């Protein structure tokens, strides 16, 4: 059965900061991908606020602004589109991680692209598949034996787009559908071993995402703040919800789009997107 985190108003059910702080203190190793910006940077901020003594490691191509490196605050530079770099990250983590204690992985790195397939190019599209879908499987897979042995949690940042085929963002939405289904199935497998997985599905969030996806002008989509999105994600992590759609209007939208026949929701989605954004916003 699908269970939702019940958030009546934006802040109504947020049990922060006390419970979230003690949550992050349950882990000895915390790995966040894409902590240099947006949602990932906000996760890192919440983790820092918790004063956890865990080894906290950010993995991205650039160092997060204001990230002070120390023995238990680490940055590993890696392009997650490159499998060899993921292997390098895990080799470094094996040396850094304490011998015992639970592990938290937040697979957050990702990007989108807007336009008719394969715009803005096939190479770019394939890199998106690698970063959004392949990298979380690769990173998690290499750390899975340690997770099974020590217990922990894998958080996958999917998207509202995971619930339906999305024309003009066809590949992006499909990478997130993959991540959502993979995450929920993995949760069933991991649960008896003390490993939980949480798929976080945000709608539009005010970050650099839209610029990265090639939007040259504002999308006028109503967006959540990264703070709100991450606080709702942490609420879901606290109660090990297999999936959370952040924002109540997004939750309603996901409920309907998941129930419509897929060709219908794709056609309706295309009409809505074209009306709001046009066929090209480059
Ligand atoms: N914002 C939204 O509306 C929205 C909605 C639903 C889901 N999401 C998802 O939320 C996640 C975070 O996105 P955001 O909104 O925070 O966007 P963002 O501000 O653009 O951040 C994206 C992060 O991904 C990292 N990244 C991108 N390509 C990478 C690569 N090749 N290797 C390693 N790291 C890479 C970036 O780090 P570097 O550039 O330093 O490598 C950056 O830290 C993504 O998975 C996105 O799909 C976002």
XYZ file of C-alpha atoms and ligand atoms in Angstrom:
330
model
C 0.000 0.000 0.000
C 1.266 3.465 -0.841
C 1.713 5.551 2.315
C 2.146 9.288 2.201
C 3.720 11.610 4.699
C 0.790 13.701 5.852
C 1.642 17.384 5.618
C -1.510 19.483 5.980
C 0.066 22.937 5.770
C 3.619 23.678 4.655
C 4.987 23.461 8.199
C 2.141 21.705 10.029
C 3.687 18.274 10.569
C 7.405 19.123 10.506
C 8.963 17.636 13.613
C 12.154 19.720 13.196
C 14.798 20.339 14.163
C 15.079 17.982 17.183
C 13.972 14.714 15.571
C 15.830 15.329 12.314
C 19.010 16.100 14.245
C 18.836 12.826 16.158
C 18.021 11.009 12.894
C 21.287 12.090 11.237
C 23.186 11.172 14.408
C 22.145 7.515 13.913
C 24.655 7.145 11.058
C 28.447 6.810 11.000
C 28.828 7.483 7.258
C 26.644 9.859 5.232
C 27.185 10.206 1.470
C 25.360 12.915 -0.484
C 25.752 13.229 -4.246
C 25.265 16.653 -5.819
C 25.660 18.603 -2.584
C 27.178 21.540 -4.476
C 23.793 23.055 -5.337
C 20.027 23.167 -4.716
C 18.384 20.224 -2.982
C 21.702 18.479 -2.249
C 23.211 21.634 -0.690
C 20.127 21.933 1.535
C 20.507 18.301 2.645
C 24.145 19.008 3.551
C 23.051 22.075 5.528
C 20.464 20.050 7.490
C 23.077 17.350 8.161
C 25.549 19.967 9.440
C 22.853 21.521 11.650
C 22.352 18.092 13.266
C 25.936 18.211 14.638
C 26.339 14.547 13.696
C 29.739 13.026 14.365
C 29.384 10.887 11.202
C 31.843 11.117 8.334
C 29.866 13.243 5.864
C 30.960 13.057 2.271
C 29.772 15.142 -0.669
C 30.292 13.768 -4.188
C 30.001 16.184 -7.121
C 32.121 17.907 -9.754
C 32.415 21.118 -7.737
C 32.995 21.764 -4.031
C 29.855 23.084 -2.263
C 30.190 26.774 -1.428
C 31.070 27.237 2.235
C 31.877 23.533 2.736
C 34.744 23.417 5.231
C 36.733 20.249 4.646
C 37.892 18.386 7.801
C 38.575 14.720 8.705
C 34.829 14.047 8.942
C 33.614 16.629 6.382
C 34.852 15.389 3.026
C 34.420 16.380 -0.621
C 35.193 13.875 -3.386
C 35.311 15.374 -6.867
C 33.632 13.037 -9.343
C 31.709 13.124 -12.587
C 29.023 10.504 -11.958
C 28.539 9.992 -15.697
C 31.903 8.152 -15.567
C 31.735 4.631 -14.053
C 35.499 4.680 -13.301
C 35.032 7.814 -11.181
C 32.260 6.117 -9.179
C 34.644 3.233 -8.488
C 37.238 5.785 -7.361
C 34.701 7.384 -4.999
C 33.871 4.024 -3.413
C 37.569 3.159 -3.015
C 38.022 6.482 -1.169
C 34.910 5.853 0.958
C 36.187 2.391 2.002
C 39.249 4.111 3.479
C 37.251 6.906 5.136
C 34.361 4.986 6.644
C 34.400 4.037 10.323
C 34.592 0.259 10.911
C 31.072 0.009 12.274
C 27.827 1.971 12.205
C 24.948 2.623 9.867
C 25.334 4.153 6.421
C 23.133 6.781 4.738
C 23.405 7.385 0.988
C 21.481 10.245 -0.632
C 21.530 9.763 -4.418
C 20.628 13.313 -5.413
C 22.842 14.267 -8.390
C 20.843 14.675 -11.554
C 19.811 16.973 -14.347
C 17.065 17.391 -16.932
C 16.693 18.487 -20.530
C 13.710 20.137 -22.183
C 12.840 19.738 -25.848
C 12.053 17.184 -28.532
C 14.118 13.978 -28.293
C 17.119 13.894 -28.374
C 17.496 17.638 -27.820
C 20.017 19.048 -26.898
C 21.910 16.066 -28.332
C 22.218 12.307 -27.990
C 25.505 12.451 -26.050
C 23.954 14.805 -23.480
C 20.854 12.603 -23.243
C 22.959 9.490 -22.635
C 24.939 11.310 -19.920
C 21.595 12.149 -18.281
C 20.668 8.436 -18.237
C 24.074 7.698 -16.702
C 23.910 10.356 -13.964
C 20.198 10.018 -13.102
C 19.801 6.218 -13.298
C 23.064 4.333 -13.765
C 25.111 6.189 -11.134
C 22.697 5.591 -8.207
C 22.618 1.858 -9.042
C 26.414 1.721 -9.382
C 27.210 3.681 -6.194
C 24.565 1.873 -4.134
C 25.557 -1.518 -5.592
C 29.201 -1.104 -4.591
C 28.197 -0.098 -1.041
C 25.347 -2.640 -0.759
C 27.402 -5.397 0.991
C 28.408 -2.867 3.679
C 24.805 -1.648 3.940
C 23.503 -5.206 4.421
C 26.138 -5.876 7.057
C 25.754 -2.624 8.989
C 22.210 -1.426 8.200
C 21.250 1.987 6.877
C 19.208 3.902 4.356
C 19.350 4.787 0.657
C 17.478 7.930 -0.385
C 16.862 8.416 -4.097
C 15.811 11.825 -5.374
C 13.361 10.940 -8.153
C 10.669 13.388 -9.315
C 6.966 14.032 -9.764
C 7.814 13.330 -13.427
C 8.343 9.677 -12.432
C 4.564 9.094 -12.293
C 3.776 9.590 -15.987
C 5.416 9.721 -19.429
C 6.367 13.373 -20.029
C 6.660 14.484 -23.684
C 9.383 17.106 -24.217
C 11.134 15.725 -21.128
C 10.793 12.104 -22.252
C 14.203 10.764 -21.226
C 14.394 12.752 -17.976
C 10.987 11.502 -16.818
C 11.898 7.924 -17.761
C 15.143 8.079 -15.735
C 13.096 9.168 -12.719
C 10.442 6.463 -13.262
C 13.302 3.955 -13.232
C 14.669 5.424 -10.000
C 11.247 5.408 -8.300
C 10.465 1.772 -9.144
C 14.000 0.588 -8.398
C 13.976 2.348 -5.041
C 10.624 0.932 -3.896
C 11.563 -2.618 -4.934
C 14.965 -2.315 -3.253
C 13.236 -1.199 -0.057
C 11.328 -4.511 0.014
C 14.567 -6.451 -0.459
C 16.562 -4.430 2.046
C 13.966 -4.186 4.829
C 14.631 -7.648 6.384
C 18.339 -6.739 6.512
C 17.792 -3.375 8.195
C 18.292 -1.345 5.009
C 15.481 1.020 4.038
C 15.073 2.986 0.779
C 13.132 6.207 0.358
C 12.217 7.645 -3.052
C 11.724 11.412 -2.858
C 9.598 12.869 -5.661
C 9.638 16.664 -5.764
C 7.599 18.777 -8.171
C 9.206 22.026 -9.347
C 11.760 23.297 -6.792
C 13.529 26.651 -7.021
C 17.105 25.568 -7.812
C 19.525 25.708 -10.759
C 17.719 22.697 -12.232
C 15.697 24.653 -14.809
C 18.733 26.593 -16.048
C 20.612 23.288 -16.342
C 17.687 21.770 -18.266
C 18.049 24.488 -20.885
C 15.233 26.870 -19.940
C 16.403 30.312 -20.945
C 13.396 32.087 -19.436
C 11.326 31.556 -16.256
C 8.944 28.594 -16.484
C 6.290 30.260 -14.274
C 5.720 26.873 -12.649
C 4.703 27.214 -8.992
C 7.714 25.899 -7.112
C 8.627 24.740 -3.621
C 11.682 26.067 -1.861
C 14.564 23.613 -1.483
C 14.169 23.978 2.316
C 10.525 22.895 2.212
C 11.272 20.022 -0.147
C 14.162 18.706 1.964
C 12.261 19.067 5.257
C 9.421 16.963 3.848
C 11.966 14.443 2.551
C 13.547 14.202 6.011
C 10.098 13.643 7.545
C 9.684 10.670 5.179
C 13.183 9.394 6.010
C 12.390 9.553 9.739
C 9.481 7.172 9.276
C 11.126 5.180 6.428
C 8.316 5.889 3.947
C 9.145 4.083 0.681
C 8.020 7.125 -1.331
C 7.171 10.759 -0.731
C 5.821 13.308 -3.187
C 6.716 16.685 -1.705
C 4.037 19.413 -1.732
C 0.333 18.680 -1.356
C -0.644 19.878 -4.882
C 2.081 17.643 -6.363
C 0.729 14.770 -4.307
C -2.749 15.223 -5.795
C -1.263 15.486 -9.308
C 0.794 12.308 -8.872
C -2.268 10.447 -7.583
C -4.235 11.254 -10.749
C -1.434 10.869 -13.276
C -0.453 7.464 -11.874
C -4.038 6.234 -12.369
C -4.727 7.466 -15.898
C -3.913 5.201 -18.866
C -0.321 6.187 -19.749
C -1.013 7.355 -23.336
C -3.768 9.649 -21.967
C -1.584 11.168 -19.287
C 1.203 11.696 -21.867
C -1.193 13.456 -24.254
C -2.712 15.585 -21.472
C 0.779 16.348 -20.187
C 1.928 17.506 -23.631
C -1.061 19.841 -23.973
C -0.470 21.323 -20.521
C 3.270 21.751 -21.104
C 2.821 23.342 -24.529
C 0.213 25.742 -23.163
C 2.469 26.775 -20.287
C 5.927 26.609 -21.856
C 5.658 26.237 -25.623
C 7.468 23.560 -27.624
C 10.861 25.202 -27.137
C 12.000 27.532 -24.377
C 15.614 27.759 -25.486
N 14.524 21.385 -9.027
C 13.479 20.678 -9.419
O 12.448 21.221 -9.856
C 13.515 19.179 -9.290
C 12.291 18.486 -9.357
C 12.284 17.101 -9.243
C 13.478 16.420 -9.060
N 14.672 17.103 -9.003
C 15.899 16.330 -8.830
O 16.584 16.797 -7.698
C 17.979 16.499 -7.822
C 18.780 17.729 -7.465
O 18.509 18.753 -8.405
P 18.445 20.306 -8.013
O 17.075 20.761 -8.256
O 19.063 20.528 -6.700
O 19.331 20.892 -9.203
P 20.747 21.622 -9.215
O 20.720 22.788 -8.307
O 21.054 21.828 -10.654
O 21.752 20.533 -8.597
C 22.141 19.399 -9.322
C 23.276 18.710 -8.594
O 23.628 17.535 -9.358
C 25.028 17.488 -9.501
N 25.412 16.874 -10.764
C 24.930 17.133 -12.005
N 25.620 16.434 -12.932
C 26.546 15.714 -12.251
C 27.580 14.819 -12.632
N 27.819 14.521 -13.929
N 28.345 14.251 -11.680
C 28.146 14.557 -10.368
N 27.195 15.396 -9.943
C 26.415 15.980 -10.868
C 25.478 18.954 -9.493
O 26.819 19.039 -9.014
P 28.080 19.511 -9.930
O 27.558 20.370 -11.022
O 28.967 20.203 -8.947
O 28.672 18.223 -10.405
C 24.521 19.594 -8.512
O 25.037 19.559 -7.209
C 18.161 16.027 -9.285
O 18.273 14.631 -9.306
C 16.889 16.477 -9.970
O 16.569 15.668 -11.059
C 14.697 18.470 -9.106
